Coordinates of C-alpha atoms in Angstrom, one line a residue:
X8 CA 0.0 0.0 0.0
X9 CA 1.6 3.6 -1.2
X10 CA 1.7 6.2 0.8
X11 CA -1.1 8.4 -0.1
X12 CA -3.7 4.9 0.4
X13 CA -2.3 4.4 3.6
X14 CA -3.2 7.9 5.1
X15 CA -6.5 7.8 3.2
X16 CA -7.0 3.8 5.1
X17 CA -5.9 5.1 8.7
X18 CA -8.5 8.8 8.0
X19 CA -11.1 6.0 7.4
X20 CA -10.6 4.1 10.4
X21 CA -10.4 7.3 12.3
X22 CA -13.8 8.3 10.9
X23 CA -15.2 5.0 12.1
X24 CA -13.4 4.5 15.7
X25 CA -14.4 8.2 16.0
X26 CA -18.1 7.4 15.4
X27 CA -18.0 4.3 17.7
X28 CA -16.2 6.3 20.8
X29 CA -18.8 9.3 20.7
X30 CA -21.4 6.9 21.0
X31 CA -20.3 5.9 23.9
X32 CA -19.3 8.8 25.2
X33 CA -22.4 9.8 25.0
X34 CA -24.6 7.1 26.3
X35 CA -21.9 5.5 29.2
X36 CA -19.4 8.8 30.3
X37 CA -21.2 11.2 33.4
X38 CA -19.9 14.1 31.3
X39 CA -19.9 13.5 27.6
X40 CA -19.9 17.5 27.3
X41 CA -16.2 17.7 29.1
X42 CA -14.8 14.8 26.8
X43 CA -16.3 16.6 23.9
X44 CA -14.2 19.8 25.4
X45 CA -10.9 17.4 25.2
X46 CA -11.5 15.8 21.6
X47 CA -12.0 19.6 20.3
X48 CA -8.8 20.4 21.9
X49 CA -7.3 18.0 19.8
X50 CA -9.2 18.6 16.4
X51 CA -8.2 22.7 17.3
X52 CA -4.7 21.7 17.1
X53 CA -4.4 20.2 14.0
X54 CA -6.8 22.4 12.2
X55 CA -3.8 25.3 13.3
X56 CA -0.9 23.2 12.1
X57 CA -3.0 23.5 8.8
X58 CA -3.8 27.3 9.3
X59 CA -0.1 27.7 10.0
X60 CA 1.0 26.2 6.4
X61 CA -2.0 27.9 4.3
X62 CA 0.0 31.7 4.3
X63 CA 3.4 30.8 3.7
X64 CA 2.7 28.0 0.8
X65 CA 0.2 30.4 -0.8
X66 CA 2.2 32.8 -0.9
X67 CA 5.5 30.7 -2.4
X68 CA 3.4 28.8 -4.8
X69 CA 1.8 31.6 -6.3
X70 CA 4.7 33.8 -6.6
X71 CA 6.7 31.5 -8.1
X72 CA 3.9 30.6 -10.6
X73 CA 3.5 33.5 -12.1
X74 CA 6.8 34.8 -12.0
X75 CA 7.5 31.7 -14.2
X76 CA 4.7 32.9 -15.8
X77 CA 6.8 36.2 -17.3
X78 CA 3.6 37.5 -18.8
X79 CA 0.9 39.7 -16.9
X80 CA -1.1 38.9 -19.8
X81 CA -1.2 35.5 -19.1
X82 CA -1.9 35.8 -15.6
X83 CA -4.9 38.1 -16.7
X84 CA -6.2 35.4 -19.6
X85 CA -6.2 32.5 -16.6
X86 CA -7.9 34.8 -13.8
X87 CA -10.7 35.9 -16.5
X88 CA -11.0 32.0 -17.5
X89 CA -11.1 31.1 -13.8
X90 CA -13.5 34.0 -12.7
X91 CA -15.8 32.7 -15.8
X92 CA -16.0 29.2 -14.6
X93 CA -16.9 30.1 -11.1
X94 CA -19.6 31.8 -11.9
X95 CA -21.0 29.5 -13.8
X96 CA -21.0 26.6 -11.0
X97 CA -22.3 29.1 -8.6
X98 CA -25.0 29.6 -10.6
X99 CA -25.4 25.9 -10.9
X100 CA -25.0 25.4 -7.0
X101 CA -27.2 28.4 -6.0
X102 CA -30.0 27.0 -9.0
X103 CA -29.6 23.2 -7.5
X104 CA -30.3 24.3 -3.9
X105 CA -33.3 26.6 -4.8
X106 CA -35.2 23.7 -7.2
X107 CA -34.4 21.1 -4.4
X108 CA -36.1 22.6 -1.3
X109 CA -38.7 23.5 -3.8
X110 CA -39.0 19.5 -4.7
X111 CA -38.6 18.3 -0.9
X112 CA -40.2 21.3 1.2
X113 CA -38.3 19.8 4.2
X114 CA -39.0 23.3 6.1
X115 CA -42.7 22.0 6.0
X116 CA -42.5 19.0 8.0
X117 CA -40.7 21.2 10.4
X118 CA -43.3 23.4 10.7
X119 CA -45.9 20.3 11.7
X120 CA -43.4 19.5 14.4
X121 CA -43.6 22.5 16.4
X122 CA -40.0 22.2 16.6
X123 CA -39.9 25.8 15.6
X124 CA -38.0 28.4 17.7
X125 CA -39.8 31.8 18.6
X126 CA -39.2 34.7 15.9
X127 CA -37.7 36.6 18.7
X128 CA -35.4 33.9 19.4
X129 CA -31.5 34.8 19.1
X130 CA -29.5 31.9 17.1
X131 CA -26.1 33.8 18.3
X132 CA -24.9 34.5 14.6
X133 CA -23.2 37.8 14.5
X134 CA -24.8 38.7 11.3
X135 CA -22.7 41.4 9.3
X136 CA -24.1 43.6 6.3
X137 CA -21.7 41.7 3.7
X138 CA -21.7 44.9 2.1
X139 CA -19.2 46.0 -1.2
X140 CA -17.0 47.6 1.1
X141 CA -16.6 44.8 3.7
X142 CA -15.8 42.5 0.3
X143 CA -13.1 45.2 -0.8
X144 CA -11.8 45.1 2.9
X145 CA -11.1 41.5 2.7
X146 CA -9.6 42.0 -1.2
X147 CA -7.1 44.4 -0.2
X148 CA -4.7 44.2 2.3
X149 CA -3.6 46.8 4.6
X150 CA -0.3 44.8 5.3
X151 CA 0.6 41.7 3.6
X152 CA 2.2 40.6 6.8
X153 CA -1.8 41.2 8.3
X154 CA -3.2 39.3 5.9
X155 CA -0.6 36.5 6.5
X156 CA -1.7 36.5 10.4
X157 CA -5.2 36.3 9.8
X158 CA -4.4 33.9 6.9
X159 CA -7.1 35.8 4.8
X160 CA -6.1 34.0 1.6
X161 CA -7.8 36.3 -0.7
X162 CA -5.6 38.9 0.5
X163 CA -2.1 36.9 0.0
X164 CA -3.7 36.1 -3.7
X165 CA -3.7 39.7 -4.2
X166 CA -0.4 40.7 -3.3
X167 CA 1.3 37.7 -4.3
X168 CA -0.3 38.5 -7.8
X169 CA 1.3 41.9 -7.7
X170 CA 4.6 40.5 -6.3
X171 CA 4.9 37.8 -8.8
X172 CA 4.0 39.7 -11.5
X173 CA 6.7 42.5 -10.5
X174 CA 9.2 40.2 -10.0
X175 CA 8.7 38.6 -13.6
X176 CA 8.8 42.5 -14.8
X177 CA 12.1 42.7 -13.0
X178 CA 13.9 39.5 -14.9
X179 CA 17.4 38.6 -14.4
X180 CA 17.9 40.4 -11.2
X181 CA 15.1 39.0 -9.6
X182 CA 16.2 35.5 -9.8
X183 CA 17.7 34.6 -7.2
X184 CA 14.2 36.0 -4.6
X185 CA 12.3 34.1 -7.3
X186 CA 15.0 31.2 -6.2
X187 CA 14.6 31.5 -2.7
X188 CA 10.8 31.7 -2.4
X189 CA 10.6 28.3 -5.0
X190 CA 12.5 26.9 -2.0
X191 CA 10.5 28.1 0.3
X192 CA 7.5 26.4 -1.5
X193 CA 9.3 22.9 -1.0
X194 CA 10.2 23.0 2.3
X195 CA 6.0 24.0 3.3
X196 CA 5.2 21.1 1.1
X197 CA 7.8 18.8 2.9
X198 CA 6.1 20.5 6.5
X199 CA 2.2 20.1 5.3
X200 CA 3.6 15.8 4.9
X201 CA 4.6 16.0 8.6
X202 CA 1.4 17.4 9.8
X203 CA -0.7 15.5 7.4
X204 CA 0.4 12.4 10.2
X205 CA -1.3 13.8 12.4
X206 CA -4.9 14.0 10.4
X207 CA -6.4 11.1 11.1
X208 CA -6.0 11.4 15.3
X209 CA -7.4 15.0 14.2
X210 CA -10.0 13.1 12.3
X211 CA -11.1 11.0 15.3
X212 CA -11.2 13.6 17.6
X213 CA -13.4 15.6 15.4
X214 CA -16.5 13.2 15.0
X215 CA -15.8 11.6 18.8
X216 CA -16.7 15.0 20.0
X217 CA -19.5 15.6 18.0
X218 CA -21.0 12.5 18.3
X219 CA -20.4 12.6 22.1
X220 CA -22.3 16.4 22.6
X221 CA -24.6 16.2 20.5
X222 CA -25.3 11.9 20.2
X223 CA -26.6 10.2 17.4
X224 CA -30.2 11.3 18.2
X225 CA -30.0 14.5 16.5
X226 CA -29.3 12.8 13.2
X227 CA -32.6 10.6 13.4
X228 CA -34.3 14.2 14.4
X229 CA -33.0 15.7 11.2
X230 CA -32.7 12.8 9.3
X231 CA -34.7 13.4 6.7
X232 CA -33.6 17.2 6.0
X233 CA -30.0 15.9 6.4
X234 CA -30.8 12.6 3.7
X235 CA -32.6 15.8 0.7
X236 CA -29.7 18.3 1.8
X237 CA -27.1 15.1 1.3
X238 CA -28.8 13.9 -1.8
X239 CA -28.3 17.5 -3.5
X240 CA -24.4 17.3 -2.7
X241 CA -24.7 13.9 -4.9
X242 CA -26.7 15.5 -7.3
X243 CA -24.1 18.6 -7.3
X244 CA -20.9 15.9 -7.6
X245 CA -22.5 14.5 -10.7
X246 CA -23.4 17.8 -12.3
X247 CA -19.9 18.9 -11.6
X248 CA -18.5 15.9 -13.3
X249 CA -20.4 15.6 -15.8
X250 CA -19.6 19.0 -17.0
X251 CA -16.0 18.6 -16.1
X252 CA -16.2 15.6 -18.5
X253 CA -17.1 17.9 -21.4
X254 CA -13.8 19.2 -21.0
X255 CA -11.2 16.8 -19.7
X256 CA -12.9 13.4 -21.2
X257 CA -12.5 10.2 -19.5
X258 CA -9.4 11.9 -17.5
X259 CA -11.9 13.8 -14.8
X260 CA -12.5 10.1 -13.2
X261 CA -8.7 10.0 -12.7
X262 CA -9.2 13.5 -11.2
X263 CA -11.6 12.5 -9.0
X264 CA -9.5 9.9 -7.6
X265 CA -6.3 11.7 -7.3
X266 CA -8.7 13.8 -4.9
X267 CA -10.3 11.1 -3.4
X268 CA -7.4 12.1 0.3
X269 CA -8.2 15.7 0.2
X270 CA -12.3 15.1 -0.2
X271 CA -12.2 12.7 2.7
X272 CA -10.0 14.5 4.7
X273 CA -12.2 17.8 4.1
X274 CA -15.2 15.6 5.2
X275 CA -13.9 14.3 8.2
X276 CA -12.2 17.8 9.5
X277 CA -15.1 19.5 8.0
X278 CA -12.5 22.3 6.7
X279 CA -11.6 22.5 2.6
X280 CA -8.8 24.3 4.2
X281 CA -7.7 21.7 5.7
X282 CA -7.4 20.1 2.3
X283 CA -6.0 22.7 0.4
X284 CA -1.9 21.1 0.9
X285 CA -3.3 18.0 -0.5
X286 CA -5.6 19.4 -2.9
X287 CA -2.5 21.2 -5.0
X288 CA -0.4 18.1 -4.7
X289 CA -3.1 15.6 -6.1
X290 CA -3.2 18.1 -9.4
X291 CA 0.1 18.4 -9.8
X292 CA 0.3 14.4 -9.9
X293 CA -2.9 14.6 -12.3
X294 CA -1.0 16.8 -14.8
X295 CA -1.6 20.5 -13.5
X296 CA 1.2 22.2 -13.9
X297 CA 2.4 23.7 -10.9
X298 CA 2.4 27.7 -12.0
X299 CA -1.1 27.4 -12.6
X300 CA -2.1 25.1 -9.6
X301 CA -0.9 27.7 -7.3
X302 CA -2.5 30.2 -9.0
X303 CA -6.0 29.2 -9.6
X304 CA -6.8 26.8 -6.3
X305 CA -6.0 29.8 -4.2
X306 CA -8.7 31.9 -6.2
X307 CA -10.9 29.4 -6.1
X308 CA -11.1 29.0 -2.2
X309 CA -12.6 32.2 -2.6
X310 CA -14.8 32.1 -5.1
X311 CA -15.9 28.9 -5.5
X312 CA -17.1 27.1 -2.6
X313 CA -19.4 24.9 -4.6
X314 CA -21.3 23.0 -1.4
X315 CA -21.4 26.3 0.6
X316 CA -23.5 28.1 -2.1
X317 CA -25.5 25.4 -2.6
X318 CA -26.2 25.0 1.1
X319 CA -27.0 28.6 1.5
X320 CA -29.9 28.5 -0.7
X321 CA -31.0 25.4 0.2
X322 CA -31.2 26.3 4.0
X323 CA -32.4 30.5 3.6
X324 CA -35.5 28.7 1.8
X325 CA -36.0 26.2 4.1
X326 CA -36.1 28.2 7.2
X327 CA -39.0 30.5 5.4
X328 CA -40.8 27.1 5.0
X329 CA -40.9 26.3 8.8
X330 CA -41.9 29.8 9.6
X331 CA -44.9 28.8 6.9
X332 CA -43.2 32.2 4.9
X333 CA -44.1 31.6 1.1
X334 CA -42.2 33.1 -0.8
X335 CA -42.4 33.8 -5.0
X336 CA -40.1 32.8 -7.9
X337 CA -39.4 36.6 -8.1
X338 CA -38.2 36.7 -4.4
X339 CA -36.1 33.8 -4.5
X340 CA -34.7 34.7 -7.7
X341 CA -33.5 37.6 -5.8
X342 CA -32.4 35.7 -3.5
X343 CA -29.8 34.1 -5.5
X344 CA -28.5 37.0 -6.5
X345 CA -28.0 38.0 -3.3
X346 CA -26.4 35.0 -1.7
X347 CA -24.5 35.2 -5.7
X348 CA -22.8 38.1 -4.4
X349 CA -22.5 38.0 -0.6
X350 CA -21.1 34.3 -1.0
X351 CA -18.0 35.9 -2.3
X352 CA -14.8 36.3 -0.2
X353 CA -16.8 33.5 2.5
X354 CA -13.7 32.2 3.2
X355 CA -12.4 34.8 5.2
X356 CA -15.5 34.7 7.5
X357 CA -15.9 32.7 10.8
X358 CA -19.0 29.9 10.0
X359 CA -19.3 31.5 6.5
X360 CA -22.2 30.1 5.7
X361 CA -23.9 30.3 8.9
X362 CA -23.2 33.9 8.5
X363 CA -24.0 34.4 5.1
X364 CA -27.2 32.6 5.6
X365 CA -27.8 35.2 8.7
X366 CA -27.3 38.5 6.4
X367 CA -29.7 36.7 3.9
X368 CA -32.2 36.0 6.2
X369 CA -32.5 40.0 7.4
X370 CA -32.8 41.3 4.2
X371 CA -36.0 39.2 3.3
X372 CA -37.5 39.5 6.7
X373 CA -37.3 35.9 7.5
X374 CA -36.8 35.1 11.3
X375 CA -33.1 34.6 11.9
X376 CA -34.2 32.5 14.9
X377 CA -34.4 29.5 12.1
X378 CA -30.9 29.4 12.3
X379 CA -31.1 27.7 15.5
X380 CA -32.7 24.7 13.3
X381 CA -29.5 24.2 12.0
X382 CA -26.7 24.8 14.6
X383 CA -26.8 21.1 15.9
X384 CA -26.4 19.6 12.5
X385 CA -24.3 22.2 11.0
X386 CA -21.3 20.6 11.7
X387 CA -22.6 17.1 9.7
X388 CA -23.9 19.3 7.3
X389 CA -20.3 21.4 7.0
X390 CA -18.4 17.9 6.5
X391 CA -20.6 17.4 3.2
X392 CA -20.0 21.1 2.3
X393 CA -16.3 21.5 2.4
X394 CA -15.7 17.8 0.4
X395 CA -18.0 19.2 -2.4
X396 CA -15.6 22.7 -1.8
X397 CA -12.8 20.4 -2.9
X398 CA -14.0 18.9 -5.5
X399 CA -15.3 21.6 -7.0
X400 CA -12.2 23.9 -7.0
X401 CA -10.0 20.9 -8.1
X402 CA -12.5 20.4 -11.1
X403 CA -12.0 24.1 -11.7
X404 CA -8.6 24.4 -11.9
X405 CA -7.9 21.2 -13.9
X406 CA -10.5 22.9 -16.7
X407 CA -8.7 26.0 -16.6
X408 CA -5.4 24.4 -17.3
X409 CA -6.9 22.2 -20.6
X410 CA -8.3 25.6 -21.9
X411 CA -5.0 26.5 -21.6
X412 CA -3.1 23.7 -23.0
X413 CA -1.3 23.3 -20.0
X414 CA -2.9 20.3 -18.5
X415 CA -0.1 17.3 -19.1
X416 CA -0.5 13.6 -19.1
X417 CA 1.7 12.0 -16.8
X418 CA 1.7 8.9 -18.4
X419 CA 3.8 10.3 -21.0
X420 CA 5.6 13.4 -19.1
X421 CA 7.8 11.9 -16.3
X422 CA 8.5 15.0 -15.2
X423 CA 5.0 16.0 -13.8
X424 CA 5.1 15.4 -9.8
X425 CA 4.1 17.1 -7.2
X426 CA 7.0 19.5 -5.4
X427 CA 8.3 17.2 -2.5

C-alpha cells in the first residue's frame, strides 16, 4: 500500500473508531460534554498546524507561478477563465439548492413538528451587512504581513499576484528571490507531509466530540432534511463531473481519484482548508502544472465554494418554510443574486455560511431564529459542504489548465510530480 492509500486507510478508520467512541461517550461517560471539550482540543490543534502552512505555501506557490509565468497577460487570460467558470458553477450550485427545497419542502414537515423556535429567538450568529465595502476590505490588504496573520487567503492572492507579477517585470535580477521563495514552497510542502500524520487522530477527535455532545439522536431528528440536503451534494458531484467531463474526457475520473485524500480529509475535518496542501499536490500528480495550480486553487477557495453556495440556498429557503413564509419565484430569484454576491470572499469569514445565511435572512424579513434549526447539524452538514468545496475547486482548476493547454498527461511526461 503507497503512501497516499495508507493515510486515506488510517483517516477512514479514524472516521469510524471516532463514530464508535462518541457513541459511547455519550450514552456511558457522566460528562460527555467535558470529553467533547478534550476531543476539540485535539481537532483545534491540527486544524492550526494547517492554518499555519496555508500563508506561507500560498504565498510561495503563487509567486513563483507566475513569475515563471513572465507575462501579466497571461496571468490576466487565466484569472478571466477562472473568474468565468466560477460563476458559472455558482449559478449551478445556488440553482440546484433553490429547485431542491422546492421539490422536498423539508422546512414544512418542520413546521408540523412544532420544533420551531420563537421569531424573537437569538441563534447567536453575529450577522454582518456583507456589504461591497466589507468584500473590498477583505480583497485588499492593509499589510501583507496582516493578511498573513489572519491567513485571509484572498488577500495573500492579491499581493502575491502583484509581487509575482513584478518580479517577472524585474527578470534577471530577480532570480535569485524568485530562487529562494521556489524553495521556500518545497520546504512548506515537505512540513504540510509531517502534519498530514497527524490528520487522522485529528479526524477521530473531530466526530468523537460531536457525536459525544450532541449523540446520534439528533441525526434521526433531522434525518430526513439531512438525507434531501445530502442527496443534492450527490446531485451537485455529478453535475460537476459531468460537466467537467465535457472538457477533460474520460481523464476527470482520474481527477476525482487523485482527490479522493483531500475530499475525505475535508469531510472528516469539515475544513476545505484543511485540504488545500493536498488538494495542490493531487493536481500536480494529475497533470496540473504547478504555476497554474498555485494560481487558480487559491482563487478558487474564494470564489468557489461549490457545497457552501448550494447549502445557502437550500437552507435560507428552508427556514421560510418552517416559519410557513411563502415566498415567490421573483423573491427567490433575488435571492440568489443576493447570496451570488455576498457568498464571495466567505472564506475569510468565521461559519461563513452560517453567517452568510444570517445576512440573507434579514434582508428578506425571515426570522433569523431559524438558524437555530440548524446549529446542531451544521457541523454534519459542514463535512458534506467542504468535500463538495474540494472537489469543485480541483475540477476548476484542472479545466482551466486544458483551456490553456497546460494540462499534461503524466503517463507520458515523467516529469510532472508534485513539489516534494
Amino acid at each position: 500500500m503507497d503512501k497516499k492509500n495508507r493515510l486515506t486507510t488510517y483517516i477512514l478508520i479514524g472516521l469510524v473508531l471516532g463514530i464508535v467512541v462518541g457513541y459511547v461517550a455519550n450514552t456511558s461517560f457522566e460528562n460527555p460534554a467535558g470529553f467533547a471539550d478534550t476531543m476539540a482540543l485535539i481537532t483545534t490543534m491540527f486544524l492550526r498546524l494547517i492554518k499555519m502552512i496555508i500563508a506561507p505555501l500560498v504565498f510561495s506557490t503563487l509567486v513563483v507561478g507566475i513569475a515563471k509565468m513572465g507575462d501579466a497577460k497571461e496571468v490576466g487570460r487565466i484569472g478571466v477563465k477562472a473568474l468565468g467558470w466560477f460563476v458559472i458553477a455558482s449559478v449551478i450550485s445556488l440553482s440546484l439548492g433553490l429547485v431542491l427545497v422546492n421539490l422536498f419542502r423539508p422546512g414544512d414537515a418542520m413546521a408540523l413538528s412544532g420544533a420551531v423556535p420563537p421569531v424573537g429567538a437569538s441563534s447567536g450568529i453575529t450577522t454582518s451587512g456583507l456589504t461591497l465595502k466589507d468584500f473590498i476590505t477583505h480583497l485588499i490588504p492593509t499589510s501583507i504581513f496582516d493578511g498573513m496573520a489572519k491567513n485571509e487567503i484572498l488577500q495573500i492572492v492579491v499581493f502575491s499576484i502583484f509581487f509575482g507579477t513584478a518580479a517577472a517585470a524585474v527578470g534577471a535580477r530577480a532570480t535569485p528571490l524568485i530562487d529562494a521563495v521556489d524553495g521556500i514552497a518545497h520546504i512548506m510542502l515537505k512540513v504540510t507531509g509531517y502534519v498530514m500524520n497527524f490528520a487522522p487522530v485529528a479526524v477521530f477527535a473531530a466526530v468523537a466530540g460531536v457525536i459525544a455532545k450532541s449523540g446520534l439522536g439528533v441525526l434521526s431528528t433531522y434525518g430526513i432534511f439531512m438525507a434531501e440536503f445530502y442527496l443534492g451534494i450527490i446531485l451537485l458531484w455529478v453535475v460537476l463531473i459531468a460537466i467537467g467531463g465535457v472538457f477533460l474526457g474520460r481523464r476527470v475520473l482520474r481527477l476525482i481519484s487523485e482527490l479522493k485524500e483531500p475530499t475525505i480529509l475535508a469531510y472528516t475535518c469539515a475544513s476545505s482548508e484543511a485540504a488545500f496542501p493536498k488538494t495542490l499536490e493531487g493536481l500536480e500528480r494529475f497533470g496540473v502544472k504547478n504555476r497554474l495550480a498555485a494560481f487558480v486553487l487559491p482563487i478558487g477557495y474564494s470564489f468557489n465554494l461549490d457545497g457552501s453556495m448550494m447549502y445557502c440556498t437550500f437552507a435560507a429557503v428552508f427556514i421560510a418554510q418552517a416559519y410557513g413564509i411563502e415566498l415567490d419565484i421573483a423573491t427567490q430569484m433575488t435571492m440568489m443574486l443576493v447570496l451570488m454576491l455576498t457568498s464571495k470572499g466567505m472564506a475569510g469569514v468565521p461559519r461563513a455560511s452560517l453567517v452568510v445565511i444570517a445576512a440573507t435572512l434579514a434582508q428578506f424579513n425571515i426570522p433569523e431564529a431559524g438558524l437555530l434549526l440548524l446549529l446542531g447539524i451544521d457541523h454534519f452538514l459542514d463535512m458534506a459542504r467542504s468535500a463538495t468545496n474540494v472537489i469543485g475547486n480541483g475540477i476548476a482548476t484542472a479545466v482551466v489548465a486544458k483551456w490553456e493547454g497546460d494540462l499534461a498527461d503524466p503517463n507520458k511526461d515523467p516529469a510532472v510530480a508534485p513539489l516534494r
